[in-house]
Short mmCIF file of C-alpha atoms and ligand atoms in Angstrom, two decimals:
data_model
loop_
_atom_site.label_atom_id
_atom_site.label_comp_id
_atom_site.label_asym_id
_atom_site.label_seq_id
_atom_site.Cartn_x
_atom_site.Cartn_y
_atom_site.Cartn_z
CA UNK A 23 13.99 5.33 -35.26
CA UNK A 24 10.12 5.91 -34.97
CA UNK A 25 7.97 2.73 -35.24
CA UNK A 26 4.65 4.01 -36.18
CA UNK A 27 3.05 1.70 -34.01
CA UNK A 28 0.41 3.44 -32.61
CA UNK A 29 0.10 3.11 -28.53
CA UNK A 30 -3.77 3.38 -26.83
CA UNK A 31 -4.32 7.31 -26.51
CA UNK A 32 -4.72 6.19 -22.44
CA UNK A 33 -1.48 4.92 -22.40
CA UNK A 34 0.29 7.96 -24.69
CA UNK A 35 -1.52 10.43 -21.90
CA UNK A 36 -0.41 8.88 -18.83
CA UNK A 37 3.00 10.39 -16.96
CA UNK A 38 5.58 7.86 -16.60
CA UNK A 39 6.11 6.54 -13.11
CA UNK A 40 9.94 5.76 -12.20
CA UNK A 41 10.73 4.75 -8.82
CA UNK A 42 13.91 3.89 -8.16
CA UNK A 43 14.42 0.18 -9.14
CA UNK A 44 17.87 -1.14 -8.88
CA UNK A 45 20.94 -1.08 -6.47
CA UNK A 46 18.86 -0.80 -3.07
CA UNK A 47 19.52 -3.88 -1.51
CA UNK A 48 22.90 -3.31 -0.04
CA UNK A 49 21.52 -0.18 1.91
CA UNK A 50 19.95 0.82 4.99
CA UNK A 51 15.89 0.87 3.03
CA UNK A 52 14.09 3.65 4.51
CA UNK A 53 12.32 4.61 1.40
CA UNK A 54 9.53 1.75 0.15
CA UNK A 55 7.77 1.08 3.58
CA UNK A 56 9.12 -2.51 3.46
CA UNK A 57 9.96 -4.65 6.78
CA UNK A 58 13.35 -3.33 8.08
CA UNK A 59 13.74 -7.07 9.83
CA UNK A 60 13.37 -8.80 6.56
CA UNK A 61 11.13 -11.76 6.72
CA UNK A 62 10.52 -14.80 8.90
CA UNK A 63 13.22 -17.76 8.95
CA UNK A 64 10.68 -19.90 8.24
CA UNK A 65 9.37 -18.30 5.23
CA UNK A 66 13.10 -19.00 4.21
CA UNK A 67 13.32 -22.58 4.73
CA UNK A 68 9.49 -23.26 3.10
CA UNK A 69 11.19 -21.79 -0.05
CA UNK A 70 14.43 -23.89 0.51
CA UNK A 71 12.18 -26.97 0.62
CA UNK A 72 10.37 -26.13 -2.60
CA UNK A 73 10.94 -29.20 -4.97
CA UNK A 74 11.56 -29.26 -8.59
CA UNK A 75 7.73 -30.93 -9.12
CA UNK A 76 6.48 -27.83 -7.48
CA UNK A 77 8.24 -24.95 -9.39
CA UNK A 78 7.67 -27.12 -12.17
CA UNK A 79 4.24 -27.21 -12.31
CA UNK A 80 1.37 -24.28 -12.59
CA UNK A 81 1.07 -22.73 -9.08
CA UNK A 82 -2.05 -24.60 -7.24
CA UNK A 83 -3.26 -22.12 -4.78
CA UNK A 84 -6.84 -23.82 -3.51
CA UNK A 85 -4.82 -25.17 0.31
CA UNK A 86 -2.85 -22.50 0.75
CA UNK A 87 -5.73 -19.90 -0.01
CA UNK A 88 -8.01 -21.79 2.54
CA UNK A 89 -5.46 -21.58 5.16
CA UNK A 90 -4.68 -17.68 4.79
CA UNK A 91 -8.81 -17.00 4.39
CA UNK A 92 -8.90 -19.15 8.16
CA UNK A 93 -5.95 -16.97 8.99
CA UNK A 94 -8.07 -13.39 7.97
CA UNK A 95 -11.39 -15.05 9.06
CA UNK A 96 -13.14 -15.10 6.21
CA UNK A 97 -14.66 -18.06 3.70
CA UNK A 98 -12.34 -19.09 0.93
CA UNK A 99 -14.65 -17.87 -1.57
CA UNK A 100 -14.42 -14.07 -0.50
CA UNK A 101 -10.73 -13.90 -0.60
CA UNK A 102 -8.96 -13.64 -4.01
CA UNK A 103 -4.94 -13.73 -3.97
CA UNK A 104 -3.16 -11.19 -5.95
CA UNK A 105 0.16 -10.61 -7.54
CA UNK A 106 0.75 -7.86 -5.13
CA UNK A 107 -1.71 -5.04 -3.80
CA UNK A 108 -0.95 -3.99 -6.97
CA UNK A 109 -2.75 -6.45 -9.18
CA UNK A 110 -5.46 -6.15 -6.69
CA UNK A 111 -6.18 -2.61 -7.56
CA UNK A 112 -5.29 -3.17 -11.14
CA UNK A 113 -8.23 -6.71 -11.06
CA UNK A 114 -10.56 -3.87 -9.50
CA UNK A 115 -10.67 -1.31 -12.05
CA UNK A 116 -10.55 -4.12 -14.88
CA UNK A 117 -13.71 -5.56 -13.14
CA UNK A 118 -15.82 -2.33 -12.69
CA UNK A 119 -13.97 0.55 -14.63
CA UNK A 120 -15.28 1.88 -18.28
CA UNK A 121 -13.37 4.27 -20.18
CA UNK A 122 -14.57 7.29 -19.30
CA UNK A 123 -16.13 6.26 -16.04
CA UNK A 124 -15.33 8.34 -12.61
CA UNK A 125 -12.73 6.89 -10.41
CA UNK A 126 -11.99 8.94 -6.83
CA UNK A 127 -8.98 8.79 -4.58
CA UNK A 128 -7.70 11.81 -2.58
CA UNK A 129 -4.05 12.63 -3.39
CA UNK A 130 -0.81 12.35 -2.41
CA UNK A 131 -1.18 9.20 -2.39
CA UNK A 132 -0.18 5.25 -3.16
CA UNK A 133 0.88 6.35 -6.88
CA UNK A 134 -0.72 3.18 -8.49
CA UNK A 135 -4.72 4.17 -8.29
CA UNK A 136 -3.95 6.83 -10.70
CA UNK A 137 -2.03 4.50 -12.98
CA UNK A 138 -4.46 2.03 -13.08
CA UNK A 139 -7.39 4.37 -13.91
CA UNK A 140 -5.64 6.27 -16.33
CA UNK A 141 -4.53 3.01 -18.11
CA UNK A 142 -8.34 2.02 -18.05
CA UNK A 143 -8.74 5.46 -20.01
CA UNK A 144 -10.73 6.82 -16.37
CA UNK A 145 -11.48 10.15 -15.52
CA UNK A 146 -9.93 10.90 -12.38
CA UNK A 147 -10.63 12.75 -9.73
CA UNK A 148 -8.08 13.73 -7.16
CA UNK A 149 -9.01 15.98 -4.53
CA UNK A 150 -6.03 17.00 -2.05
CA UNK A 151 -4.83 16.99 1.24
CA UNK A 152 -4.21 20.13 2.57
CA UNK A 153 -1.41 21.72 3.68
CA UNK A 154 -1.93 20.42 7.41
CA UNK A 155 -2.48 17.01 6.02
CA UNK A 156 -6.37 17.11 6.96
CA UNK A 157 -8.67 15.07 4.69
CA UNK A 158 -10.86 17.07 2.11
CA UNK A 159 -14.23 16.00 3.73
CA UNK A 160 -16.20 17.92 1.69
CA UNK A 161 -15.23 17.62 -1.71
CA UNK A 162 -14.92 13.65 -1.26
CA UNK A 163 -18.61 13.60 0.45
CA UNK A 164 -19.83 15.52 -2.17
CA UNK A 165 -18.00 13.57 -5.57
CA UNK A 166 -19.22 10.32 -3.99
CA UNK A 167 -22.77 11.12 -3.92
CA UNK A 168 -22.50 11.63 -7.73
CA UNK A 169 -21.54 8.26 -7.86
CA UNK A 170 -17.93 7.45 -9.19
CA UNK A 171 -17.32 3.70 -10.02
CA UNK A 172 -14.19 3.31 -7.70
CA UNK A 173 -12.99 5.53 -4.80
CA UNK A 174 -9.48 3.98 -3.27
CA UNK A 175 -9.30 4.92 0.15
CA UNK A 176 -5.64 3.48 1.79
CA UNK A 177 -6.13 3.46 5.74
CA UNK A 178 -3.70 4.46 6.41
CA UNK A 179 -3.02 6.68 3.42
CA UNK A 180 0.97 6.83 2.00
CA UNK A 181 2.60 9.24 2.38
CA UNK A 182 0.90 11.35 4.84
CA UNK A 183 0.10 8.65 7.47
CA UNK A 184 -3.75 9.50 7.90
CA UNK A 185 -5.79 7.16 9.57
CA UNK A 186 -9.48 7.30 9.04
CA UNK A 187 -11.09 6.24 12.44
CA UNK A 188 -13.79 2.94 11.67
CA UNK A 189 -16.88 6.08 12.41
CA UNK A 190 -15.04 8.11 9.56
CA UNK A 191 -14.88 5.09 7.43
CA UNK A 192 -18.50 4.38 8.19
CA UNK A 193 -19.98 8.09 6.75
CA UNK A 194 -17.88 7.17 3.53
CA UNK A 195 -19.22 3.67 2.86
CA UNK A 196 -23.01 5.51 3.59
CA UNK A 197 -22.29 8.69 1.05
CA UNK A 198 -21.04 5.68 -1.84
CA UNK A 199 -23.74 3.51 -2.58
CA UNK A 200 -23.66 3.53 -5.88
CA UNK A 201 -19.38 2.91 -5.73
CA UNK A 202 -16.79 0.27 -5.22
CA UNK A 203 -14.82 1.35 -1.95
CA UNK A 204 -11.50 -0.28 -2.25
CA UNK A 205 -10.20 0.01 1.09
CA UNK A 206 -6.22 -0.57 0.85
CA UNK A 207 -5.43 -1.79 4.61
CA UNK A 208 -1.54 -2.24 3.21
CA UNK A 209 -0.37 -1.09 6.74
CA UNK A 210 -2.99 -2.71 8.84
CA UNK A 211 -0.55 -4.53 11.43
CA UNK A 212 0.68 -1.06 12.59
CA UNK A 213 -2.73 1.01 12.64
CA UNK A 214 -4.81 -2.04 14.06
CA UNK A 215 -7.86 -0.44 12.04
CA UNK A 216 -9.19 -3.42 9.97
CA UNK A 217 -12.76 -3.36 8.16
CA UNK A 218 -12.32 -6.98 6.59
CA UNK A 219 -15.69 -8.10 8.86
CA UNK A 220 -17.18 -5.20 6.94
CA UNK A 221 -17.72 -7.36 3.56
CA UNK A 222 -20.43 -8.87 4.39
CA UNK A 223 -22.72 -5.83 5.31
CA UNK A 224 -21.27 -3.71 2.67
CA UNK A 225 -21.90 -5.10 -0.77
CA UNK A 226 -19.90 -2.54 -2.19
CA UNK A 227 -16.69 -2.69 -0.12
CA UNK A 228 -13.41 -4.29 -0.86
CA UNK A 229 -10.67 -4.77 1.35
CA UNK A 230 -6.65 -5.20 0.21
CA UNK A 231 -3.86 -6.52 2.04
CA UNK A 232 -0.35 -7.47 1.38
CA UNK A 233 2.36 -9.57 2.84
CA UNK A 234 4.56 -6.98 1.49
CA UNK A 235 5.41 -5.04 4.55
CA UNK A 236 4.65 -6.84 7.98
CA UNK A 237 4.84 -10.33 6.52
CA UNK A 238 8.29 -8.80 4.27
CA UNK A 239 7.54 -10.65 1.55
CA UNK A 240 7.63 -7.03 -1.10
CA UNK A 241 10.32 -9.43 -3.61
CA UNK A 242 7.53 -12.45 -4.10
CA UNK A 243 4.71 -10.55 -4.72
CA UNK A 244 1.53 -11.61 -2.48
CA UNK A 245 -1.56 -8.97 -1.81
CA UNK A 246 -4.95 -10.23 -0.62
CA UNK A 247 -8.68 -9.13 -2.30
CA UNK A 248 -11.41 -9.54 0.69
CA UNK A 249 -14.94 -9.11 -0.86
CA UNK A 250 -18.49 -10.70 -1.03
CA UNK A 251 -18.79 -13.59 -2.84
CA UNK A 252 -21.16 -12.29 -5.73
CA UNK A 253 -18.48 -9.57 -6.18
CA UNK A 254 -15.31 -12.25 -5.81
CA UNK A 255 -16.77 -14.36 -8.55
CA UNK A 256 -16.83 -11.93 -11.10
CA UNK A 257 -13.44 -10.49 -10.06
CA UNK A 258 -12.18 -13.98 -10.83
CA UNK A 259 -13.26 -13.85 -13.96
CA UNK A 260 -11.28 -11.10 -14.90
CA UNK A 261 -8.35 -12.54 -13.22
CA UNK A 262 -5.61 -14.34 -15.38
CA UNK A 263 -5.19 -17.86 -14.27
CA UNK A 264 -2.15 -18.03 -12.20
CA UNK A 265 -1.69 -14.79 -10.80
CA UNK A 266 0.65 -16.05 -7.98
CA UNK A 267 3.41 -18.25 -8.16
CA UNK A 268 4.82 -20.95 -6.54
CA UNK A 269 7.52 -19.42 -4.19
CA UNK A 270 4.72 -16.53 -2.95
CA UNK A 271 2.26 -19.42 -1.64
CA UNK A 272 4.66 -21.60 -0.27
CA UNK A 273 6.01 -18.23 1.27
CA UNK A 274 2.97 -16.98 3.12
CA UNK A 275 1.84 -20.34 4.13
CA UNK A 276 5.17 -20.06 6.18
CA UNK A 277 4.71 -16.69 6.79
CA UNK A 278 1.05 -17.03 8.36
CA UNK A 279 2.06 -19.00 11.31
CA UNK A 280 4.70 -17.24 12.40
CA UNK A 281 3.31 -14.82 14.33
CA UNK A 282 5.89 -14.17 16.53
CA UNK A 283 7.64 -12.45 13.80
CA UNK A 284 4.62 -10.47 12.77
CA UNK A 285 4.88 -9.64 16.38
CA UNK A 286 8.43 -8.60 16.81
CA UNK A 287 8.29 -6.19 13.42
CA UNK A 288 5.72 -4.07 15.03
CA UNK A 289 7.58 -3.90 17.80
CA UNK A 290 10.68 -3.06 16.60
CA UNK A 291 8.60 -0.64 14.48
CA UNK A 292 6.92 0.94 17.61
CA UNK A 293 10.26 1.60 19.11
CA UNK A 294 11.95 2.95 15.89
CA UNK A 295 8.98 5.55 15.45
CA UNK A 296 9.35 6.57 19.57
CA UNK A 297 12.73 7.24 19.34
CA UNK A 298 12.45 8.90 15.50
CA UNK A 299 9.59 11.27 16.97
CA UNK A 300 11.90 12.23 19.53
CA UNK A 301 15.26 12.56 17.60
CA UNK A 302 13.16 14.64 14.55
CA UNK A 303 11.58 16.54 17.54
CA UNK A 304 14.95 17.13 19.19
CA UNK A 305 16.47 18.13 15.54
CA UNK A 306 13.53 20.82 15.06
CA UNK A 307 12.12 18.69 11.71
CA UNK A 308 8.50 18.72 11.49
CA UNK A 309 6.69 15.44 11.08
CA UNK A 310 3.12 14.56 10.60
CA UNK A 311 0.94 11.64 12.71
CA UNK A 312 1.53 8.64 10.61
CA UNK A 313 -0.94 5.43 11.13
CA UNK A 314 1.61 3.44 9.05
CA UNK A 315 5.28 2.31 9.18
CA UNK A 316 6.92 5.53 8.26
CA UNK A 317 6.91 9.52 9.11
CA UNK A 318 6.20 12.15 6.34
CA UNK A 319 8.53 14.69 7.50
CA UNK A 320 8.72 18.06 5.90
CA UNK A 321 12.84 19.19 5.39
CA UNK A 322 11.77 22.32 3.65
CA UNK A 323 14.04 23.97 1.18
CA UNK A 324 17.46 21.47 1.91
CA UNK A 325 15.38 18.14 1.53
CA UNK A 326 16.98 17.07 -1.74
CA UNK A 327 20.24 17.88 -0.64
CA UNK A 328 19.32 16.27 2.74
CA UNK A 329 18.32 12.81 1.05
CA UNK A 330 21.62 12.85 -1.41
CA UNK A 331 24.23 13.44 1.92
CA UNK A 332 22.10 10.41 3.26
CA UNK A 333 22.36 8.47 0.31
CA UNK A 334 25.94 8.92 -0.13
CA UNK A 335 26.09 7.34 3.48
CA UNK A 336 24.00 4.52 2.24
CA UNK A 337 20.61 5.48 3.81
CA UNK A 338 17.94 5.71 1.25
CA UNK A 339 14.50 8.08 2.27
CA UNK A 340 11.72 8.76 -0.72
CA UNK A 341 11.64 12.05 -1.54
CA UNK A 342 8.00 13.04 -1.96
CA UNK A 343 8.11 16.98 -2.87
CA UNK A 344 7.09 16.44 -6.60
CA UNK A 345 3.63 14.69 -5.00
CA UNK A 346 3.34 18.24 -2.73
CA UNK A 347 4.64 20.74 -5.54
CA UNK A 348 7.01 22.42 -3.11
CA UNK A 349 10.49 20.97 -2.19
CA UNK A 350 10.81 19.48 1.29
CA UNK A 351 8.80 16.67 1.73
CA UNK A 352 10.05 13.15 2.76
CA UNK A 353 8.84 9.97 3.95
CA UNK A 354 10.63 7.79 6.41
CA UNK A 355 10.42 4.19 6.59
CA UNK A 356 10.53 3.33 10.42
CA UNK A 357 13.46 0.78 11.23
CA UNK A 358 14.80 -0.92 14.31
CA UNK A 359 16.19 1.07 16.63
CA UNK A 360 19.66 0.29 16.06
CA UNK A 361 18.78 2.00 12.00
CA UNK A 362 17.04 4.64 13.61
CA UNK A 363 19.85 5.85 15.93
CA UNK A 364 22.07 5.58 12.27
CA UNK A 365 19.68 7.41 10.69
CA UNK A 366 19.23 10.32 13.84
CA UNK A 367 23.37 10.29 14.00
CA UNK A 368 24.21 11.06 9.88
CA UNK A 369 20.97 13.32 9.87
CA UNK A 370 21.97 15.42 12.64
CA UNK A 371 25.87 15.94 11.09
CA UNK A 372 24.27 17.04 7.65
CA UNK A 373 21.90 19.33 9.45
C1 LIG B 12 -1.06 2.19 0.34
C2 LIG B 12 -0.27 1.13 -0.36
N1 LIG B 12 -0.91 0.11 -0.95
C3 LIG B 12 -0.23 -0.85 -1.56
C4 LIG B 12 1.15 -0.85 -1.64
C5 LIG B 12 1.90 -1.92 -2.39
O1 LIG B 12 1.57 -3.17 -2.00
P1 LIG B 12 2.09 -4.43 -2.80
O2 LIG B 12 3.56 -4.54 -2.58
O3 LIG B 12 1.31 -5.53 -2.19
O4 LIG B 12 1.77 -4.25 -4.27
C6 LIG B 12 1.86 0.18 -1.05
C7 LIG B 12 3.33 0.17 -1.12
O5 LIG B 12 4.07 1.00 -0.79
C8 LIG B 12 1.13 1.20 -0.39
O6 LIG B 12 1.76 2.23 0.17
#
């Protein structure tokens, strides 16, 4: 039965995005880039020790932000807390984005800068990666100096792995002037590339983080907004309330001082990607130089079948052809060893 509500014409034009949402928590997760260690202990027993006043009442974030803007090294009041990187990017186009207005990001890519500017009725622009993965230099120098409104830059970029070098990052910032340069740092603890001290010489830069992947905190919810304060003020404004609840606070309060842990996942991330280099080498699979914590690794023509044998065996990889328009290409979350040497042993029967 047809409603005859009518939708906004943004939302009627956009593509729907489905990632797989249910029935992955029993399996070995190399698909969404989240920590293959799970999360700290402690993080664990600050949410055991949440009390029924707390839940109870509307999440109070002012301690617990001062502590994690001490923990990034910057002043409370140019650090906003998100629901996820995701509301972060979402809070940035609300803030700056008219329909209508430019917004730049260089695809494939995180898939949720072209949902939020499409939503906001954007025009976007999407220049590509070619097929060697290299960034399109020229195009992007050349649409920024017509000055869009956003241009989100990940560093490193999903799912190719790029990592912009802080020189690169530098010639960008100079060629946007007259743009907001979201800088997604979602993968920061494994490229070590950070531009947060950047905010206050760049009045036109944001930085995001999340405690999605290193911290493994992807099922509360927690992303970080690092800007000047003139710019964090009005992005407060168009921020609802109580963004972030109770649980996610109390969560990365824990999850802040526990370095070790923060420690130990790069680690065990470091030694996953060694041996997975060496087992993809070994297996003739081409992969490309990933900043991040996962491989984009080309399959060719077999990929699909490739990631349904593995999920039949309980291992779940994201297949990313429909981003490349060819079949064959795949991104690998890293895991421990011990997952990696599962994942080497099924992928080397099926091939
Ligand atoms: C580049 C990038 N940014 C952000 C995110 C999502 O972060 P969050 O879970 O904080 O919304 C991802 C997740 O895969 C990502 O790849």
């Amino acid at each position: 039965m047809k409603s005859g509500i009518r939708v906004r014409q943004a939302v009627e034009r956009m593509r729907p995005y489905h990632p797989p949402l249910e029935g992955r928590t029993d399996k070995l997760r190399m698909d969404f880039n989240e920590n293959p260690i799970g999360c700290s202990p402690a993080v664990r027993r600050a949410l055991a020790r949440l009390t029924a006043a707390t839940i109870s009442a509307y999440p109070e974030q002012g301690t617990v932000r001062r502590k994690i803007a001490k923990y990034f090294g910057v002043a409370a009041d140019e650090l906003l807390l998100t629901n996820g990187t995701d509301e972060a990017l979402s809070l940035a186009v609300n803030t700056f984005v008219e329909p209508g207005d430019r917004v730049i990001f260089v695809e494939p890519t995180y898939a949720m800068y072209r949902f939020y500017s499409e939503l906001a009725g954007a025009n976007v622009v999407a220049p590509r990666y070619d097929a060697e993965m290299c960034f399109p230099w020229n195009t992007v120098l050349t649409e920024l100096r017509k000055g869009p409104r956003i241009f989100f830059l990940p560093n490193p970029n999903s799912p190719t792995g790029n990592l912009l070098a802080p020189a690169e990052l530098r010639t960008l910032l100079h060629a946007a002037r007259r743009t907001v340069v979201v800088i997604d740092e979602a993968y920061f603890e494994f490229s070590g590339v950070t531009v947060i001290p950047w905010i206050r010489r760049y009045k036109n830069l944001i930085v995001t983080r999340t405690f999605s992947k290193t911290a493994g905190l992807a099922g509360l919810r927690l992303g970080c907004i690092f800007v000047n304060r003139e710019l964090a003020a009005k992005m407060r404004k168009a921020q609802s309330p109580y963004p972030v609840n109770a649980a996610a606070l109390a969560a990365a309060d824990a999850a802040i001082k526990d370095r070790a842990f923060i420690s130990r996942t790069v680690r065990e991330v470091r030694r996953g990607r060694e041996q997975l280099e060496q087992g993809l080498t070994k297996l003739g699979v081409r992969f490309f130089p990933s900043g991040g914590n996962f491989l984009l690794v080309h399959f060719g023509a077999g990929a699909k079948k490739i990631v349904a044998a593995l999920e039949r065996k309980g291992i779940l990889l994201r297949d990313r052809s429909n981003d490349f328009g060819s079949e064959g290409y795949v991104r690998i979350t890293l895991g421990t060893p011990g997952q990696t040497r599962r994942l080497l042993r099924e992928l080397g029967a099926i091939l």
